[in-house]
Short mmCIF file of N, CA, C and O in Angstrom, two decimals:
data_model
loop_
_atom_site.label_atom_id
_atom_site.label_comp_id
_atom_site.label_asym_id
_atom_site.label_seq_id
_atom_site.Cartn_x
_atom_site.Cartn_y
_atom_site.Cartn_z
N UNK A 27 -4.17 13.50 8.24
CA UNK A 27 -4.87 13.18 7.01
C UNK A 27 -4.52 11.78 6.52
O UNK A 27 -5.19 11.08 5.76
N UNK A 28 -3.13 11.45 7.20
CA UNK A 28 -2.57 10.19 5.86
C UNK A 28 -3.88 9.17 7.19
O UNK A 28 -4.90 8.49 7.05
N UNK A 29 -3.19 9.55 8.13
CA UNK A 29 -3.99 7.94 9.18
C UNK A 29 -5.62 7.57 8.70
O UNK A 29 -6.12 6.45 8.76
N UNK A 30 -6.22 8.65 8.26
CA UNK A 30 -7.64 8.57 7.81
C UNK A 30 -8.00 7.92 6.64
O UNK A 30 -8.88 7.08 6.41
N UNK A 31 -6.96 8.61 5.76
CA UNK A 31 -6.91 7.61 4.12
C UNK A 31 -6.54 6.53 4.53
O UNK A 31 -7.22 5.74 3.87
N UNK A 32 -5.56 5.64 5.54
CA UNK A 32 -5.22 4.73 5.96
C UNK A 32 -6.61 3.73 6.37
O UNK A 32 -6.91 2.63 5.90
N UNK A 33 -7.23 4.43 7.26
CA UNK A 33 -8.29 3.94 7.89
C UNK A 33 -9.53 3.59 6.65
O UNK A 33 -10.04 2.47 6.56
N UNK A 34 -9.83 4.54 5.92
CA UNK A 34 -10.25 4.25 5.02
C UNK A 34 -9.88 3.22 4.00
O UNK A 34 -10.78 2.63 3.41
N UNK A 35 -8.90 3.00 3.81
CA UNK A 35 -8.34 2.12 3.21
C UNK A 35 -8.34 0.23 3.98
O UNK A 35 -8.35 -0.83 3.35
N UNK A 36 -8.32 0.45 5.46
CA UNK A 36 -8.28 -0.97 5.90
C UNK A 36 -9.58 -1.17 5.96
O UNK A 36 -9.81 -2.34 6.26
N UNK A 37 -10.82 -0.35 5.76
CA UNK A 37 -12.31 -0.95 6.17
C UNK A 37 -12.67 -0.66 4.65
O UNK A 37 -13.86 -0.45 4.41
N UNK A 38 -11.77 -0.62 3.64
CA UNK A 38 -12.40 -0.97 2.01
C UNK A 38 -11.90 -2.54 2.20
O UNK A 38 -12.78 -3.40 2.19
N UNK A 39 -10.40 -2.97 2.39
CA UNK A 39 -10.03 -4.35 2.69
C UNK A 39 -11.36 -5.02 3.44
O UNK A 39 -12.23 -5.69 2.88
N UNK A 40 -11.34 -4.78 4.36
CA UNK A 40 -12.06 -5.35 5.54
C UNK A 40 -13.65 -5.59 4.45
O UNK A 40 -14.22 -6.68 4.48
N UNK A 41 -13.92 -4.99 3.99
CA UNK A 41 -15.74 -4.69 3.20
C UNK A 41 -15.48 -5.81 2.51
O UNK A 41 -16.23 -6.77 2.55
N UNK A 42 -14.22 -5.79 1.69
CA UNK A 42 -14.01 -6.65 0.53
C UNK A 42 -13.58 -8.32 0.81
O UNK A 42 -13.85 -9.36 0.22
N UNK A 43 -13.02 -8.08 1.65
CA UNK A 43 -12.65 -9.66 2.01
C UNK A 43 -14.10 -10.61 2.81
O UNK A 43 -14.42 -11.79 2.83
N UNK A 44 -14.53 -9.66 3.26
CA UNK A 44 -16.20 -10.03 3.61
C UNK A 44 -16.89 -10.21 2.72
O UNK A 44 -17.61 -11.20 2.85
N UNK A 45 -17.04 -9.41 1.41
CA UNK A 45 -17.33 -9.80 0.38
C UNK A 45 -17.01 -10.45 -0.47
O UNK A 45 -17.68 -10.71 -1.47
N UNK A 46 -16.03 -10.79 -0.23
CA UNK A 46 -15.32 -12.40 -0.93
C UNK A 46 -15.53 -13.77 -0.42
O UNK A 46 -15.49 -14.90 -0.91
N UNK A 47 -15.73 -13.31 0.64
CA UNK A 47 -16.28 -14.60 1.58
C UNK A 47 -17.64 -14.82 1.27
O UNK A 47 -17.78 -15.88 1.89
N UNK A 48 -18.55 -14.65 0.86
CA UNK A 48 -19.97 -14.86 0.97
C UNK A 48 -20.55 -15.74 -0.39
O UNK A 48 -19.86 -15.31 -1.31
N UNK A 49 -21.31 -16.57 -0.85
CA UNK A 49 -22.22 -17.46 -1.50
C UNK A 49 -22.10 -17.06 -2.65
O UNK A 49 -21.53 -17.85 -3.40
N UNK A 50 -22.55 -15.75 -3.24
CA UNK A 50 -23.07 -15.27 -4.84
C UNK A 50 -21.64 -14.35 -5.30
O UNK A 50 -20.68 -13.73 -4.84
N UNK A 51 -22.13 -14.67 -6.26
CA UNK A 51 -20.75 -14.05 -7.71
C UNK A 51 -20.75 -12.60 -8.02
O UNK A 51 -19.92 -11.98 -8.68
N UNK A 52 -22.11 -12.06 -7.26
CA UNK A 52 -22.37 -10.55 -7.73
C UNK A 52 -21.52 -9.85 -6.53
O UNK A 52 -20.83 -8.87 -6.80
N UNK A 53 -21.56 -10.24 -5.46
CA UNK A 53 -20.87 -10.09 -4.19
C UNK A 53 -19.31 -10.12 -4.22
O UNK A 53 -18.52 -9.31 -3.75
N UNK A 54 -19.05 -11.44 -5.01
CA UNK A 54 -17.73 -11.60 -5.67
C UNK A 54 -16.94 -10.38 -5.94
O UNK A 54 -16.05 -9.91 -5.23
N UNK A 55 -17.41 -9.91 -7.12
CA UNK A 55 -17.31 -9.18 -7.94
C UNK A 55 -16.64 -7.45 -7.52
O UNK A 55 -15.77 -6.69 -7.96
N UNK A 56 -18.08 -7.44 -5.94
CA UNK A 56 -17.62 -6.04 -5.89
C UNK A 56 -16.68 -5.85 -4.38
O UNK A 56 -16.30 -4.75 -3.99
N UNK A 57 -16.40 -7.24 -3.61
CA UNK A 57 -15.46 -7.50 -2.93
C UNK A 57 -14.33 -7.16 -3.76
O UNK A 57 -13.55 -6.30 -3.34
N UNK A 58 -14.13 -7.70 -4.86
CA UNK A 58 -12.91 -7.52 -5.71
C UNK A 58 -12.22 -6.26 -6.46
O UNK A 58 -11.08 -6.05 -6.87
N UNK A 59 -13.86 -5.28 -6.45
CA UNK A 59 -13.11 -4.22 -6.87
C UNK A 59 -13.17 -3.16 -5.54
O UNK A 59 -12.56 -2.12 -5.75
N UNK A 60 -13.81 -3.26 -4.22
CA UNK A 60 -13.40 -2.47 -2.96
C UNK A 60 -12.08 -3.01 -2.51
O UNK A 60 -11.70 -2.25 -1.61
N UNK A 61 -11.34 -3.81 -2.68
CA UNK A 61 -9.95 -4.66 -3.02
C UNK A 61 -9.10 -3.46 -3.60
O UNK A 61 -8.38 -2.60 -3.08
N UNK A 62 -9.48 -3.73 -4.88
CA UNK A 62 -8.53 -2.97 -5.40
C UNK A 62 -8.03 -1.58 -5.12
O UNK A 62 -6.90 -1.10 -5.10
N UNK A 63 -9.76 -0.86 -4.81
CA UNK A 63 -9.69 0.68 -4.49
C UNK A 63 -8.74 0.64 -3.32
O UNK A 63 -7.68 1.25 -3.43
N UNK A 64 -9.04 -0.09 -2.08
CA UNK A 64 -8.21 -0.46 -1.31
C UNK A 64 -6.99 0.25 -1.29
O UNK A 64 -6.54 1.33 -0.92
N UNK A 65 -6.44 -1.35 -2.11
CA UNK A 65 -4.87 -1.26 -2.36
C UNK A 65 -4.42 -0.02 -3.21
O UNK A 65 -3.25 0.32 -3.01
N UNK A 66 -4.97 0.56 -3.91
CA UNK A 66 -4.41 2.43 -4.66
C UNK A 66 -4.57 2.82 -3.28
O UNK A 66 -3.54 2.93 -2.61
N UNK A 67 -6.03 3.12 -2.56
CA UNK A 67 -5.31 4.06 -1.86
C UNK A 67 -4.06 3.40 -0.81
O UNK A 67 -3.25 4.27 -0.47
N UNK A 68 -3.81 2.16 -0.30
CA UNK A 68 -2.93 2.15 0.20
C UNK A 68 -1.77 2.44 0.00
O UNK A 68 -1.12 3.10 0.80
N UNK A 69 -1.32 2.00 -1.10
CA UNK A 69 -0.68 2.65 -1.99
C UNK A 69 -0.06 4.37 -2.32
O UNK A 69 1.06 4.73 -2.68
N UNK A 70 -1.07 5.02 -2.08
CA UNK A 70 -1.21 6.55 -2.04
C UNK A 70 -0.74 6.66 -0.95
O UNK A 70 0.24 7.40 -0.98
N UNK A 71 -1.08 6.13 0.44
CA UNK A 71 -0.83 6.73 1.42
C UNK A 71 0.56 6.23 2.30
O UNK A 71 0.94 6.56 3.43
N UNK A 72 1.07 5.41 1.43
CA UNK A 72 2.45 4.61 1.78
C UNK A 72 3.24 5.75 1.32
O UNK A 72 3.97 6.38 2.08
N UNK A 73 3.09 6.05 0.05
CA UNK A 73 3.85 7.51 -0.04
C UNK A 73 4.00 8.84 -0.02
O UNK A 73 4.82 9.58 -0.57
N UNK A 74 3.17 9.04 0.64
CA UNK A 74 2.70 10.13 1.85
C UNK A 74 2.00 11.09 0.50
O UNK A 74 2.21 11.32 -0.69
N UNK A 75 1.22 11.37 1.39
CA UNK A 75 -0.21 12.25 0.81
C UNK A 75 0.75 13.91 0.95
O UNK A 75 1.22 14.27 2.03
N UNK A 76 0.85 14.59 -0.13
CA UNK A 76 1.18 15.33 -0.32
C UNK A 76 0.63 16.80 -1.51
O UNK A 76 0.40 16.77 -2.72
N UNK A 77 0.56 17.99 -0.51
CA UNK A 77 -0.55 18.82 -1.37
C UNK A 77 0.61 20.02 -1.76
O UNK A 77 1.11 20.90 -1.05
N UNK A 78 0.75 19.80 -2.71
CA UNK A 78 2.15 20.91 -3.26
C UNK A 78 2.11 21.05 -4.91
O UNK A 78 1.18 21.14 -5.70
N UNK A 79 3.37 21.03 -5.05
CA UNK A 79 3.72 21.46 -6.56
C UNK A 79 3.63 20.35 -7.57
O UNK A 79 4.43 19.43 -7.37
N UNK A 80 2.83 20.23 -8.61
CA UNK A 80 3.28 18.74 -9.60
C UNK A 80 4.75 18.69 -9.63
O UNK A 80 5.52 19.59 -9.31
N UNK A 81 5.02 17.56 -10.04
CA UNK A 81 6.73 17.09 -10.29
C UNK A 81 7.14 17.34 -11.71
O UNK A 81 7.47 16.43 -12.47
N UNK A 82 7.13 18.76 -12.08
CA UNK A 82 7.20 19.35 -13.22
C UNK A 82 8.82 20.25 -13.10
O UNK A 82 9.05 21.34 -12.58
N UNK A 83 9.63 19.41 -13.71
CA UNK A 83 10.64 20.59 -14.32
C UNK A 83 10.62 21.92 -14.84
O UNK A 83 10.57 21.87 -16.07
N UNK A 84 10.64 23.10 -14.40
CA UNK A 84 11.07 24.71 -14.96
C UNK A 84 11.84 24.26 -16.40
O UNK A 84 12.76 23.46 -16.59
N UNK A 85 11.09 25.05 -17.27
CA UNK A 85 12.44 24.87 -18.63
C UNK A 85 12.92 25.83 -18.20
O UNK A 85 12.36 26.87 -17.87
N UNK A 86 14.80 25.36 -18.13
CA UNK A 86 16.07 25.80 -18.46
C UNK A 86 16.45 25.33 -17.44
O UNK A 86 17.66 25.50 -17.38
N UNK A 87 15.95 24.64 -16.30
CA UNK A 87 16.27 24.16 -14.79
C UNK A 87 16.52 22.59 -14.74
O UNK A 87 15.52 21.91 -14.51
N UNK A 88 17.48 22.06 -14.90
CA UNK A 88 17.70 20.69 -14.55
C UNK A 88 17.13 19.06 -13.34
O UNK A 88 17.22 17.83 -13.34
N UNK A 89 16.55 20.17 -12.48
CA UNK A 89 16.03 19.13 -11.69
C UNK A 89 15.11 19.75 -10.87
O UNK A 89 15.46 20.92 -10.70
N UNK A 90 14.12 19.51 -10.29
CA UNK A 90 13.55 19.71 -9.70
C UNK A 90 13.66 20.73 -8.23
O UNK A 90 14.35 20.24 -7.34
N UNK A 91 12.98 22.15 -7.94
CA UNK A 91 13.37 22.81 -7.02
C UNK A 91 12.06 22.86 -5.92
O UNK A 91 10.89 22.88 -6.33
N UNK A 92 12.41 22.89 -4.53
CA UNK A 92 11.36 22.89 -3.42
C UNK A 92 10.32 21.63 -3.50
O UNK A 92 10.47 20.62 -4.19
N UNK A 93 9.67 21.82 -2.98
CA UNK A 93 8.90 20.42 -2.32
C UNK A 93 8.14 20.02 -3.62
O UNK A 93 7.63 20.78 -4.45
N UNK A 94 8.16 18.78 -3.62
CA UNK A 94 6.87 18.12 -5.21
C UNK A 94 6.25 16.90 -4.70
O UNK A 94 6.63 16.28 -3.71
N UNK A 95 5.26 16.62 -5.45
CA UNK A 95 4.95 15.11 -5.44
C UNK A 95 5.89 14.17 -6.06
O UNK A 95 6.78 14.43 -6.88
N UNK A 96 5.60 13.15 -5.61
CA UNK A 96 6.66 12.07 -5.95
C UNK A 96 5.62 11.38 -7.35
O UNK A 96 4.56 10.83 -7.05
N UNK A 97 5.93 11.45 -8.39
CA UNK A 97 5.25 10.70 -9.30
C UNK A 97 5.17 8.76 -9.65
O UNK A 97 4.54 7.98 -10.37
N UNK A 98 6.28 8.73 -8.58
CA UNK A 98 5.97 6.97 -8.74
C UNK A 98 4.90 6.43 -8.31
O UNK A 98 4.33 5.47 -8.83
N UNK A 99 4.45 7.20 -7.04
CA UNK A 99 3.17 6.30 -7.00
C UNK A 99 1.89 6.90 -7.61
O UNK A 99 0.79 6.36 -7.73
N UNK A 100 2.19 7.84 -7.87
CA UNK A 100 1.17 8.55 -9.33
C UNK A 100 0.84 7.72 -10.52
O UNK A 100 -0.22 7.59 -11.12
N UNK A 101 2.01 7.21 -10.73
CA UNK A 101 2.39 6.55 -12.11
C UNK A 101 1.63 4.72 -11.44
O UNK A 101 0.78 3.97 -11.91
N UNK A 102 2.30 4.66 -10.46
CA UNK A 102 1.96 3.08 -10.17
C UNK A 102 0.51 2.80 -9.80
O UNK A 102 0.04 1.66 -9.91
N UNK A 103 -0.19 3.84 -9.37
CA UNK A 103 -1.94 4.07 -9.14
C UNK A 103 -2.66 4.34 -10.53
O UNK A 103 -3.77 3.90 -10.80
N UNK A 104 -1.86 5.13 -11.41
CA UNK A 104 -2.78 4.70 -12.41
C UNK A 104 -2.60 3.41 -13.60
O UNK A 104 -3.37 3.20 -14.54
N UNK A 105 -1.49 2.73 -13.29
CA UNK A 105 -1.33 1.67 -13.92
C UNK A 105 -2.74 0.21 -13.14
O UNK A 105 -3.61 -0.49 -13.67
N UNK A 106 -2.18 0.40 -11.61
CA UNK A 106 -3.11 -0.49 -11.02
C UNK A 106 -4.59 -0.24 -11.60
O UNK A 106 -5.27 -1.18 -12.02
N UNK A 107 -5.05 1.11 -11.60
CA UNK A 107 -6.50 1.17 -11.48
C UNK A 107 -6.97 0.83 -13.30
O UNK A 107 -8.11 0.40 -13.52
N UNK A 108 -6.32 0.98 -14.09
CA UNK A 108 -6.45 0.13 -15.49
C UNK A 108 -6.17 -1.20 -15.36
O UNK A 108 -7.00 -1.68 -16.15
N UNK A 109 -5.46 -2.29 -14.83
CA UNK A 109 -5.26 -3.30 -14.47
C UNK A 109 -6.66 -3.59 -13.83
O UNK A 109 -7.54 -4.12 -14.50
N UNK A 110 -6.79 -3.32 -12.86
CA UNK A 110 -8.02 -3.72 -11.74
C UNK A 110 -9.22 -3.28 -13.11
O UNK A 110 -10.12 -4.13 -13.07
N UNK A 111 -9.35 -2.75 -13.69
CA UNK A 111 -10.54 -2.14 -14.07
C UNK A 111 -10.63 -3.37 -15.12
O UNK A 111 -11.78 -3.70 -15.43
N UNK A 112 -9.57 -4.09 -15.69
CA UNK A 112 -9.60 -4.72 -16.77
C UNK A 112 -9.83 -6.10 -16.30
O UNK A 112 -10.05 -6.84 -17.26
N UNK A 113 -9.87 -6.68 -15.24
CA UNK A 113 -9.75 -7.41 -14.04
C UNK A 113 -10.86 -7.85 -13.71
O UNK A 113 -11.23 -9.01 -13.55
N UNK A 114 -11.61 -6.54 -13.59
CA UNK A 114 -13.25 -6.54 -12.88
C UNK A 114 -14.07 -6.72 -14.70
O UNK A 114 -15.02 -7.42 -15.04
N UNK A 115 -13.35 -5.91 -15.39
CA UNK A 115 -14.06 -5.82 -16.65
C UNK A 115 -14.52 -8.10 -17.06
O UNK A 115 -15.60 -8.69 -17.12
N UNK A 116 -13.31 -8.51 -17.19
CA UNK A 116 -13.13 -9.82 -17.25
C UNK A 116 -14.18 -10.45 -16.44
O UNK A 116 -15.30 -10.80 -16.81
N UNK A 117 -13.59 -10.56 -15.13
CA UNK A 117 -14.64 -11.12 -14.10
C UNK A 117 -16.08 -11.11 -14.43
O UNK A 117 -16.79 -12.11 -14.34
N UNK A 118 -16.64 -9.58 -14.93
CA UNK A 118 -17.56 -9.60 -15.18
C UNK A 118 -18.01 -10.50 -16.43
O UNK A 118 -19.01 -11.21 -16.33
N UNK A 119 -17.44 -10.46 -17.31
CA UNK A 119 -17.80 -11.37 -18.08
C UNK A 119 -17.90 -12.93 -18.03
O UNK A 119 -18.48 -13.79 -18.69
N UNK A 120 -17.18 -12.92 -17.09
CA UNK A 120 -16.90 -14.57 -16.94
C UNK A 120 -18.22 -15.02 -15.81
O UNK A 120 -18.88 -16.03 -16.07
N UNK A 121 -18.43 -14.47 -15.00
CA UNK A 121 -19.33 -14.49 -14.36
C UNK A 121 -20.64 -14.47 -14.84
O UNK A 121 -21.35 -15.32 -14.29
N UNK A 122 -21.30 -13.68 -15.82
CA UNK A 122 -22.01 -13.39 -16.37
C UNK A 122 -22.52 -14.74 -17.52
O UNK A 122 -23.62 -15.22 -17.79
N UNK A 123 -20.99 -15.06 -18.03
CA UNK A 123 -21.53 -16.48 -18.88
C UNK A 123 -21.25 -17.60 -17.93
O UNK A 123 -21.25 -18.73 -18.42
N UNK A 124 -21.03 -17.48 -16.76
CA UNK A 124 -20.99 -18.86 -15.71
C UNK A 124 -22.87 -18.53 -15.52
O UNK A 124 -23.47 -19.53 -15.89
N UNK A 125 -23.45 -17.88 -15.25
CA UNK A 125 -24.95 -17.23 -15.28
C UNK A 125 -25.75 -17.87 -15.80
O UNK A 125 -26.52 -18.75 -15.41
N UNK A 126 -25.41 -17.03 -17.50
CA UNK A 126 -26.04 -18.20 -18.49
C UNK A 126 -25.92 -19.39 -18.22
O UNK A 126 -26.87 -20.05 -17.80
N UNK A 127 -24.69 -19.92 -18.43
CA UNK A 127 -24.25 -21.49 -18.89
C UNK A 127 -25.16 -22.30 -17.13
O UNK A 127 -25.95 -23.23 -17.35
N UNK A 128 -25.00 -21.95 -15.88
CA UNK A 128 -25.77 -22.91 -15.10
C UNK A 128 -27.26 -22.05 -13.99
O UNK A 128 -27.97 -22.41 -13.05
N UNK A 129 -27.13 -20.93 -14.76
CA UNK A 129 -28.52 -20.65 -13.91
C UNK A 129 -28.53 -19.86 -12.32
O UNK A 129 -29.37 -19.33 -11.59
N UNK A 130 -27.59 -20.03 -12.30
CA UNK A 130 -27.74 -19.34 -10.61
C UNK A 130 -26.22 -18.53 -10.79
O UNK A 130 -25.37 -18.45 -11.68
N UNK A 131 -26.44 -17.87 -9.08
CA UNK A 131 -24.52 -16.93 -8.76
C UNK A 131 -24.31 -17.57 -7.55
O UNK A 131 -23.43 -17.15 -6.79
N UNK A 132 -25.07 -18.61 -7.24
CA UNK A 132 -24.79 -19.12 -5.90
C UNK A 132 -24.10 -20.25 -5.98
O UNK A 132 -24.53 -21.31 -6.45
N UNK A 133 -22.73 -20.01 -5.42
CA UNK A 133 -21.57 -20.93 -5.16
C UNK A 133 -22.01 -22.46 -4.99
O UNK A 133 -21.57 -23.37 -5.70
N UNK A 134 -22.93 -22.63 -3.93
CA UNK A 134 -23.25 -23.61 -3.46
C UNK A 134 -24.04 -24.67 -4.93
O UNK A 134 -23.80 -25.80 -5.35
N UNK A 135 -25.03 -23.60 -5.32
CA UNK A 135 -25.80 -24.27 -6.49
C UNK A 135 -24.66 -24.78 -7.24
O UNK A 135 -24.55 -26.01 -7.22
N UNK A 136 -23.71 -24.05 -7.96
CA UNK A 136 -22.83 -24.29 -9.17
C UNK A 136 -21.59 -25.40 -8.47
O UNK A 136 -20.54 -25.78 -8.98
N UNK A 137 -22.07 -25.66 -7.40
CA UNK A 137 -20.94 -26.97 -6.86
C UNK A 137 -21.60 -28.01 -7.56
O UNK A 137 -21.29 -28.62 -8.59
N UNK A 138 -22.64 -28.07 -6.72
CA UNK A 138 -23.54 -29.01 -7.17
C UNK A 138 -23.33 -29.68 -9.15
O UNK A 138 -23.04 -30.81 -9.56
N UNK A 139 -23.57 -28.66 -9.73
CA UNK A 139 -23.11 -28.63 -11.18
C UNK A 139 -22.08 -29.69 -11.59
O UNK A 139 -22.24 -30.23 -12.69
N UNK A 140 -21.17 -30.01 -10.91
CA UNK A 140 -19.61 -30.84 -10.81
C UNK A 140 -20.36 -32.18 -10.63
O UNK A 140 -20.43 -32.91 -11.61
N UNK A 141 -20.79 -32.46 -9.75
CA UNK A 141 -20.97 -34.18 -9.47
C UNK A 141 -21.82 -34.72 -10.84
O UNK A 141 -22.60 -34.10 -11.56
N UNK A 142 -21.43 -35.85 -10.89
CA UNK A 142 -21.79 -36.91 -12.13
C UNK A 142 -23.16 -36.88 -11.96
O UNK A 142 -23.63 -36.76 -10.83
N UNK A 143 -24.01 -36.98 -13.15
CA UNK A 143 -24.65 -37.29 -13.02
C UNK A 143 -25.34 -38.58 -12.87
O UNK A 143 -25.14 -39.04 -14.00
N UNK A 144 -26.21 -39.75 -12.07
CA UNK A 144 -26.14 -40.95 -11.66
C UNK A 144 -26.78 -41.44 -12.58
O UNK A 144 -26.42 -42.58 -12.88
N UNK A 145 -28.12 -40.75 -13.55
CA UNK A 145 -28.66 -41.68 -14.01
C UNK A 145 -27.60 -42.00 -15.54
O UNK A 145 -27.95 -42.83 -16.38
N UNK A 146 -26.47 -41.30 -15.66
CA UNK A 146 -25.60 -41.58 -17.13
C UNK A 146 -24.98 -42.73 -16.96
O UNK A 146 -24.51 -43.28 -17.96
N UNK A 147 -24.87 -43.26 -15.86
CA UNK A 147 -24.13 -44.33 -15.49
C UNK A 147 -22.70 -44.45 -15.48
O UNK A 147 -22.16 -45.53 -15.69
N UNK A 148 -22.20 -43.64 -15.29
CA UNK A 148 -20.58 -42.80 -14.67
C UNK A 148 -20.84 -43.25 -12.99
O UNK A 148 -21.86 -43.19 -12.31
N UNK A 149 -19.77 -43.61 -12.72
CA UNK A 149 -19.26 -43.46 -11.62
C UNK A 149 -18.21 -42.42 -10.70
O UNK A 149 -17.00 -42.49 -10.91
N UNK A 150 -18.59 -41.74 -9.99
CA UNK A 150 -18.01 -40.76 -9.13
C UNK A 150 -17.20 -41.44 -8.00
O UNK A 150 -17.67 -41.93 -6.97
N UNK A 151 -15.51 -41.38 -8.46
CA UNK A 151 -14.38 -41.90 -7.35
C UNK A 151 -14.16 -41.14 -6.42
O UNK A 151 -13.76 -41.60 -5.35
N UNK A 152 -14.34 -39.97 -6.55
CA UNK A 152 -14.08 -39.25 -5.39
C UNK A 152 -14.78 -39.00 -3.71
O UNK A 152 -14.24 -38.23 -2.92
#
């Protein structure tokens, strides 16, 4: 089971870094959050996928008895996936008024955007 979540997990990377690579900002966007899903589940499956008991103390019992989940990476997956969510939340916005402000999601167009314009009579050193 874990090698499959594994596998699943390197062809969300693999989707996403392809999708980071490519021209438009909308593409951007969801490279960045198959990224993230990614990395939780990698995450998940670094500390082994386990179908048992929550990591719940017995009252009157001091520590934990027979097999449990490990709650750190419980705890550290749902911190990431509020992080990432707040991440993508941003992005989206920023993207969205890069939109407005020059008109296109295409990388190439919004380069263009940067060079001086010739007829202001500025000179471009670079």
């Amino acid at each position: 089971m874990e090698s499959y979540v594994a596998i699943v997990a390197g062809a969300l990377f693999a989707a996403g870094i392809y999708l980071l690579l490519q021209r438009t900002l909308a593409q951007l966007i969801l490279g960045l959050a198959l990224i993230s899903n990614g990395a939780n589940l990698a995450i998940f499956t670094a500390a082994g996928l386990r179908w048992g008991e929550p990591p719940l103390i017995p009252e009157g019992a001091t520590r934990l008895a027979g097999p449990a989940a490990d709650p750190v990476p419980q705890a550290l997956i749902l911190t990431a996936i509020v992080i990432g969510f707040g991440t993508l939340a941003f992005t989206t916005a920023l993207v969205h008024r890069v939109h407005q402000t020059v008109g296109t999601d295409n990388l190439d167009d919004m380069r263009a955007t940067d060079l001086l314009d010739p007829s202001s009579g500025a000179t471009d050193k670079s």
